[in-house]
Coordinates of C-alpha atoms and ligand atoms in Angstrom, one line a residue:
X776 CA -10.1 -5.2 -11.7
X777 CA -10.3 -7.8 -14.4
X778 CA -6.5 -8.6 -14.1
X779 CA -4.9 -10.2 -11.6
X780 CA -1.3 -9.3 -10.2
X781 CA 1.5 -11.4 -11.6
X782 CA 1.5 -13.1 -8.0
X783 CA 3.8 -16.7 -7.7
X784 CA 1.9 -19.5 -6.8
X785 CA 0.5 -20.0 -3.2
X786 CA 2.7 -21.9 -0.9
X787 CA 1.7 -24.9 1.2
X788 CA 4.6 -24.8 3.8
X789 CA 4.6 -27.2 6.5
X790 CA 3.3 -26.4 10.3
X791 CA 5.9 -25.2 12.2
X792 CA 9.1 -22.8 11.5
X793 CA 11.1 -20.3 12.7
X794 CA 10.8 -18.6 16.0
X795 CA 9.2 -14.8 15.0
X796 CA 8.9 -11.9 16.9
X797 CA 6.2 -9.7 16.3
X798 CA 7.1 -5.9 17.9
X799 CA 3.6 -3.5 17.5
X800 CA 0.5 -5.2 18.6
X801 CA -2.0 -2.3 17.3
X802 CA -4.9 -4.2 15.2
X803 CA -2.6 -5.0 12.1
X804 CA 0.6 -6.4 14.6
X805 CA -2.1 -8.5 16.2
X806 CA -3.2 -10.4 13.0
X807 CA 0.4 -10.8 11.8
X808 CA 1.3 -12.6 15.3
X809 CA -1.9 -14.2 14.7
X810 CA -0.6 -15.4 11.8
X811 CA 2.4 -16.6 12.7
X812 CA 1.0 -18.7 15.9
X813 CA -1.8 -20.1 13.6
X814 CA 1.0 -21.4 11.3
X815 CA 2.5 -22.9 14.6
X816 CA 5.5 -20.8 14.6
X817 CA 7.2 -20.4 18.3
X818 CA 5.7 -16.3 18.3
X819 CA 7.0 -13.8 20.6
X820 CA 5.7 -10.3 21.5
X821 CA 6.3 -7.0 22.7
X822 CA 3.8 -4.1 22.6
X823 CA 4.4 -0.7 24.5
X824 CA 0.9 -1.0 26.0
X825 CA 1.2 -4.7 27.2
X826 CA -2.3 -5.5 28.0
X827 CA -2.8 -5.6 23.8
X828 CA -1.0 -8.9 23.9
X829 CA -3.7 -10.7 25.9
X830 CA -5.8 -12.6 23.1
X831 CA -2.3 -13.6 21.3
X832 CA -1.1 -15.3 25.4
X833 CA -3.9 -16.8 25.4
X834 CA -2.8 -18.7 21.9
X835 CA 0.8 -19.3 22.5
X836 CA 2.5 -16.4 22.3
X837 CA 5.1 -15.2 24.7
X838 CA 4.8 -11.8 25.8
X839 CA 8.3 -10.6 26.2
X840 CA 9.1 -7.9 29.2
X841 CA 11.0 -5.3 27.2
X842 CA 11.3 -4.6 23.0
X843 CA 14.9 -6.1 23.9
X844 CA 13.7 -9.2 25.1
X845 CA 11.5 -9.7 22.1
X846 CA 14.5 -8.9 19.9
X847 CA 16.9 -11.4 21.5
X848 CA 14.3 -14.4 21.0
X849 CA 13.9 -14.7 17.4
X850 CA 16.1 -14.5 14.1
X851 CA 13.5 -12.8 12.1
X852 CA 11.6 -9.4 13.7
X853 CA 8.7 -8.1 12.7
X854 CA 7.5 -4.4 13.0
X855 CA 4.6 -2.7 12.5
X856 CA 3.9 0.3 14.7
X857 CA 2.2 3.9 13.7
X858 CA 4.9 5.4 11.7
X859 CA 8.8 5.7 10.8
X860 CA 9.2 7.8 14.6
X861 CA 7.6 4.8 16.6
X862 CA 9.6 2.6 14.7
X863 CA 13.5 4.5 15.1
X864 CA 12.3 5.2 19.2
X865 CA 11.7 1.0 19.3
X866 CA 14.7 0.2 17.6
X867 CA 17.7 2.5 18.0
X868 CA 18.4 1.6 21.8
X869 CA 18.2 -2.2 20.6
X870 CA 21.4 -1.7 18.0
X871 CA 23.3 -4.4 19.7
X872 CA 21.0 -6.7 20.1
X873 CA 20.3 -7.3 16.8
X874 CA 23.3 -8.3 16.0
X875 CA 22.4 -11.8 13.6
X876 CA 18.9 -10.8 12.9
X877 CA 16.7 -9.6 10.0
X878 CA 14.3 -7.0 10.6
X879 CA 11.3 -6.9 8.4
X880 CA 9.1 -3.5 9.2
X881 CA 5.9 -3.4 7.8
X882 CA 5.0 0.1 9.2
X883 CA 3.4 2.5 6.5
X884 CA 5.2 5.3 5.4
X885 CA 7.3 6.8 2.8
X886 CA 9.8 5.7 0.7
X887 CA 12.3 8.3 2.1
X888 CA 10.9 6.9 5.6
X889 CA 11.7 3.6 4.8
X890 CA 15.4 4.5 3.1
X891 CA 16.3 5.8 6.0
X892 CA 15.4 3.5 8.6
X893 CA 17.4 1.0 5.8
X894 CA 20.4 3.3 6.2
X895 CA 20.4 2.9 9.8
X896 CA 19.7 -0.9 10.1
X897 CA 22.7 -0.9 7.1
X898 CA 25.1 1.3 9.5
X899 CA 24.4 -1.7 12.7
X900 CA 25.1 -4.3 9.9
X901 CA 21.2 -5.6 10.1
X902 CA 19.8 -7.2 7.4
X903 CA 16.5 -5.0 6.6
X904 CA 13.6 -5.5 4.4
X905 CA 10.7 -3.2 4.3
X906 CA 7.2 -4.4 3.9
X907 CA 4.0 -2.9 2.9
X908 CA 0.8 -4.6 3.6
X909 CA -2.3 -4.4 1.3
X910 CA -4.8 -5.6 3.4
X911 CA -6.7 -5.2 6.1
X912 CA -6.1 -6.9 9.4
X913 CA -8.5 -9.9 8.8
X914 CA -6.9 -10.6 5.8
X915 CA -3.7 -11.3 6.9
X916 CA -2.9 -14.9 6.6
X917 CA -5.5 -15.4 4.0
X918 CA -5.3 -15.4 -0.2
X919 CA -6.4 -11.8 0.2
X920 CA -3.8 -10.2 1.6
X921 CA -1.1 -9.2 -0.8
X922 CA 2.3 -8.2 1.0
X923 CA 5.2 -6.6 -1.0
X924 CA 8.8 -6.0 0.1
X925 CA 11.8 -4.6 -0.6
X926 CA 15.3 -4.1 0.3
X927 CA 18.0 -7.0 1.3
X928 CA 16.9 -10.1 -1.1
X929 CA 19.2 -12.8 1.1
X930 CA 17.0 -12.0 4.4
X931 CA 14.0 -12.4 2.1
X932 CA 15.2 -15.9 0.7
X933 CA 16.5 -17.0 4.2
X934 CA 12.6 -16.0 5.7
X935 CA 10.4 -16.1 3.2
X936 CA 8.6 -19.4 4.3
X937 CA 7.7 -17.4 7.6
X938 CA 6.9 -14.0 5.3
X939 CA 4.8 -16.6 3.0
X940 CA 2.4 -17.0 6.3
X941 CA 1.0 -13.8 6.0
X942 CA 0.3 -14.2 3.2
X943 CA 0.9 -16.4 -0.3
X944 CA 0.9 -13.3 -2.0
X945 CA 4.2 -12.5 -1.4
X946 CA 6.5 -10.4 -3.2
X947 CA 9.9 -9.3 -3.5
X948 CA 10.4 -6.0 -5.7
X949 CA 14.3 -5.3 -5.6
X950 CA 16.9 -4.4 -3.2
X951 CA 15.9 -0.8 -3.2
X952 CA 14.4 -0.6 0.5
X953 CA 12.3 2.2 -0.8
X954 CA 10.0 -0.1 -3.5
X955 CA 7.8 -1.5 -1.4
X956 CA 6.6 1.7 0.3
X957 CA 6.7 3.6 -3.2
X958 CA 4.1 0.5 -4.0
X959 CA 2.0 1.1 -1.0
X960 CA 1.4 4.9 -1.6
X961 CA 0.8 4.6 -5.4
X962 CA -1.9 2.1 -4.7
X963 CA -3.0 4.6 -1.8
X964 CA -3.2 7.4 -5.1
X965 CA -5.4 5.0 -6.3
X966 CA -7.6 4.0 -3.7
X967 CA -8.3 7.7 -2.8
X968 CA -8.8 8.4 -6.5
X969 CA -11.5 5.5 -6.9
X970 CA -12.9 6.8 -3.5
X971 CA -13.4 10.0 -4.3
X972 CA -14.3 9.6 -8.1
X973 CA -17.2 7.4 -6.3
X974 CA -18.3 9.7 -3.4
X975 CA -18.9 12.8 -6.6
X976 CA -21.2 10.2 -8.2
X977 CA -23.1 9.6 -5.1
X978 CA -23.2 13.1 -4.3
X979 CA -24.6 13.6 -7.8
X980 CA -27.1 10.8 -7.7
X981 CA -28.1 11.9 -4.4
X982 CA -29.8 15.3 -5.8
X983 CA -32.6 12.8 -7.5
X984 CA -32.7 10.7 -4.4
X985 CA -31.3 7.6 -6.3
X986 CA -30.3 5.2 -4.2
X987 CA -26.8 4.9 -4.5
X988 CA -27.0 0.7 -4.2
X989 CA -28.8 1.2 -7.7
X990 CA -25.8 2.6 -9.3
X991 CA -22.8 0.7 -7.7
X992 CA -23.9 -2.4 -10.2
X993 CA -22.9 0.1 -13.3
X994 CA -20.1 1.4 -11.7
X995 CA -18.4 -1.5 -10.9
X996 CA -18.7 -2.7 -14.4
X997 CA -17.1 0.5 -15.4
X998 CA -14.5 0.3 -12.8
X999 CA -13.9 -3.7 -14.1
X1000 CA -13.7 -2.9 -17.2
X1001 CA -10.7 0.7 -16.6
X1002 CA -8.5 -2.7 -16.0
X1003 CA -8.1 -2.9 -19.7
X1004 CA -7.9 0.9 -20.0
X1005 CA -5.1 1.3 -17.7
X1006 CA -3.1 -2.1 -18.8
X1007 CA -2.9 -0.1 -22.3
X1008 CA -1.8 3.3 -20.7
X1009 CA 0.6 1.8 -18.3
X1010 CA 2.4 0.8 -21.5
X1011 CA 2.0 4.3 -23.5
X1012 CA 3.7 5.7 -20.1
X1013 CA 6.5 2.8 -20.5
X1014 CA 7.2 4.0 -24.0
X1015 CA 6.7 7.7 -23.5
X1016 CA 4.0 6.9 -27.0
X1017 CA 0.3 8.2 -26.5
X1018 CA -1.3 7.7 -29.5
X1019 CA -5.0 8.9 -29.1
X1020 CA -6.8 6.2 -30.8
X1021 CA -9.4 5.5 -28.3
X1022 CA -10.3 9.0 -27.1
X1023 CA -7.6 12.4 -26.7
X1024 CA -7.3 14.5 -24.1
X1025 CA -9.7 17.3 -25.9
X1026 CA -12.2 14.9 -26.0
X1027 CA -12.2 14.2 -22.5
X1028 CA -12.3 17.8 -21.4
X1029 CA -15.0 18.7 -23.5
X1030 CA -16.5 16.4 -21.0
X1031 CA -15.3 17.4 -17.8
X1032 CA -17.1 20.5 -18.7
X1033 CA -20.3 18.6 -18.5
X1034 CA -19.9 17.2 -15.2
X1035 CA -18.4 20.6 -14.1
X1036 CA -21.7 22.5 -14.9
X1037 CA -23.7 19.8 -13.8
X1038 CA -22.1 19.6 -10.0
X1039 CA -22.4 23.7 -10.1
X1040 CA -25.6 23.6 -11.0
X1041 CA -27.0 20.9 -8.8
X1042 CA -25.3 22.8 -6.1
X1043 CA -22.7 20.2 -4.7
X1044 CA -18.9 20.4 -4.7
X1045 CA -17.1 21.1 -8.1
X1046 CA -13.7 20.3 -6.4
X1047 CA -12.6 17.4 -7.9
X1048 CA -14.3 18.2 -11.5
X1049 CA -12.3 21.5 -11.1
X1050 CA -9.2 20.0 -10.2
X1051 CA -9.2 17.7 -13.2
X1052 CA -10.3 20.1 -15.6
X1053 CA -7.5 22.5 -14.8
X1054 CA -4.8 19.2 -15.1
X1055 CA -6.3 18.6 -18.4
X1056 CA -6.7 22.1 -20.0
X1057 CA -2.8 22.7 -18.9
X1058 CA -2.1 19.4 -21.4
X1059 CA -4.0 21.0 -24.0
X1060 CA -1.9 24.3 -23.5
X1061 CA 1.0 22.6 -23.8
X1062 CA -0.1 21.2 -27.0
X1063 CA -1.7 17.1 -25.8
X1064 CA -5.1 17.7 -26.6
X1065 CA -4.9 15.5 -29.4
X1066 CA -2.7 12.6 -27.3
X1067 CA -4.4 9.8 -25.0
X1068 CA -5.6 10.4 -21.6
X1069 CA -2.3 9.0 -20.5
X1070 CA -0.1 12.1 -21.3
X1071 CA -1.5 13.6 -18.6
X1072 CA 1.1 11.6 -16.6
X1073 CA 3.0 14.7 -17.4
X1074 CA 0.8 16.8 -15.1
X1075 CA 0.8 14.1 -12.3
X1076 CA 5.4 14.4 -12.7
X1077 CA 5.3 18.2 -11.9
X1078 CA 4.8 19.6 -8.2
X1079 CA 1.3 21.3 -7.4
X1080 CA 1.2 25.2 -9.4
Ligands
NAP1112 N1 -5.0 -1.6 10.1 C1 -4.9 -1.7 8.8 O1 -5.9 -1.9 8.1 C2 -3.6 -1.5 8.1 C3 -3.5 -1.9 6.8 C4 -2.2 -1.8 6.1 C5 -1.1 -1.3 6.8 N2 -1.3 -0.9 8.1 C6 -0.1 -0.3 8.8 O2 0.3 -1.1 9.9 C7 0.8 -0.2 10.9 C8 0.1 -0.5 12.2 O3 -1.3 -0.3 12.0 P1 -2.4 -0.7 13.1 O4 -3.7 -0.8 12.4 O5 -1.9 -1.8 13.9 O6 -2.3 0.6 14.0 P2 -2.8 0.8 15.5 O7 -3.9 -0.2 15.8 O8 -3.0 2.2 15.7 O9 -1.5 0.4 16.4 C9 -0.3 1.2 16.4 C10 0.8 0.5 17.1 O10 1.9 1.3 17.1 C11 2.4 1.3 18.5 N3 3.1 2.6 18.7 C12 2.8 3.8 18.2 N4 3.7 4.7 18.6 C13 4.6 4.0 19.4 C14 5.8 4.4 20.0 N5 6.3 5.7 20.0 N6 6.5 3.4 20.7 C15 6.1 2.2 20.7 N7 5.0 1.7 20.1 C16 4.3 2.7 19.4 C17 1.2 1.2 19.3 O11 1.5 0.9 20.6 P3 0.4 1.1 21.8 O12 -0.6 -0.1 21.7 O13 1.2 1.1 23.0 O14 -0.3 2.4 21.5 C18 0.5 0.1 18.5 O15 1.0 -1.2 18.8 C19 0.6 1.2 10.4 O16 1.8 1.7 9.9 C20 -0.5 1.1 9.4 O17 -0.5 2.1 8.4 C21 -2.5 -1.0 8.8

């Protein structure tokens, strides 16, 4: 993407800080204690399998005996663990030890996932943020990571120094605990649609034996270049407006026909070509065939027929 994120300006903070507990030492907790001890924050940790906290001993950290323990030694707790369920199993016994801390979880999951774990932080009187991480492990701590949260802004202000080690992309959306997960799945929507959009091309060039390395260079420009495409539509969605001065929705399935008959006939999946077809001849039925691509936002806001 041409565009970068409206992200605020790295921060230089000083070595040091805040003790920080790190709870879930799968690949992504490791880097984020990693983190944290790196930036020379006192860094405890808990992990249900213990022997995962090895490497992060062997830098610093202190491996606590029991999730309570870990709890108790820092104001600000970290979470990241496989899903919502790990997360309530870890914390609910805990409830009055974390009396005067902030939990930040940064396991994935959904926004009605992450409103819920809010409601029951809210009910113990815990200050609760949720994170979602856009990054992969080795990221973490580096310009490349991009963290978002959401939920209780005063236990963002009060940590955000620490949060900022993660990463200096860091971002608070709104007090809505849901936001930052609702951010994590559309840009999951996306990923899987780039993905995907990219695995049909390689299955098409394949059937010439082009080398798919010969393609990615004209791709990517294409893919660069969407960044302007979608910065346009993001504000026709906004305004509910989709004027289709650049190309309409008939034009574009007049195309999809193409690649449809050309997968069929090449013999290799016309799933996705299908799939987008049907989306786009309902918009026409519904009278959009002359609108922008964007109206089909419209299809994407109904459930599945
Ligand atoms: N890895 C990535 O690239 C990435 C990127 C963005 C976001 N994330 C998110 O970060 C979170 C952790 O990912 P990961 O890559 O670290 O996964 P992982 O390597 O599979 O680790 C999962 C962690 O969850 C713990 N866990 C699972 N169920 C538990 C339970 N019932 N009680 C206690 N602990 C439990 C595991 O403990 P044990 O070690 O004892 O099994 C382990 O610490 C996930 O929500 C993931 O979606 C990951």
């Amino acid at each position: 993407m041409t565009n970068e994120p409206m992200l605020p300006a790295p921060a230089d903070p000083a070595p040091g800080g805040d003790p920080v507990t790190v709870i879930g030492l799968g690949l992504m907790g490791q880097a984020l204690a990693g983190a944290f001890l790196a930036a020379g924050h006192p860094t405890t940790v808990w992990n249900r399998t213990a022997a995962k906290a090895g490497s992060l001993v062997e830098r610093g950290a202190q491996l606590a005996a029991s999730a309570r323990a870990a709890v108790q030694a820092s104001p600000l707790v970290i979470v990241c663990v496989t899903d919502a369920t790990a997360t309530r199993e870890i914390l609910e016994p805990l409830a009055d030890a974390l009396e005067g801390r902030v939990v930040v979880n940064l396991t994935s999951g959904t926004s009605t996932d992450a409103r819920a774990v809010a409601a029951w932080a809210a009910e113990q009187g815990t200050p609760y943020l949720h994170g979602a991480i856009m990054a992969a492990p080795p990221a973490i701590g580096t310009t490349d990571a991009v963290l978002v949260y959401s939920g209780a802004q005063p236990a963002f202000d009060v940590h955000e120094s620490a949060l900022r080690r993660l990463s200096p992309n860091t971002i608070h959306l709104g007090a809505d605990p849901g936001l930052a997960s609702l951010y994590e799945m559309a840009m999951l929507a996306v990923m899987w649609g780039v993905l995907d959009g990219f695995l049909h091309a390689a299955a098409l060039l394949g059937t010439a034996q082009v080398a798919v390395t010969s393609f990615t260079p004209f791709m990517n420009r294409t893919i660069a270049g969407m960044a302007d495409w979608t910065d346009a539509y993001a504000e026709q969605i906004d305004t509910g407006s989709y004027p289709g001065d650049d190309s309409t929705i008939d034009t574009h399935l007049a195309a999809m026909a193409h690649l449809l008959d050309e997968s069929a006939s090449l013999g290799i999946s016309t799933e996705l070509p299908a799939f987008v077809q049907r989306l786009a001849e309902r918009a026409v039925a519904e009278g959009r065939g002359g609108d922008s691509y964007a109206a089909m936002i419209d299809q994407f806001r109904k459930p599945a027929r």
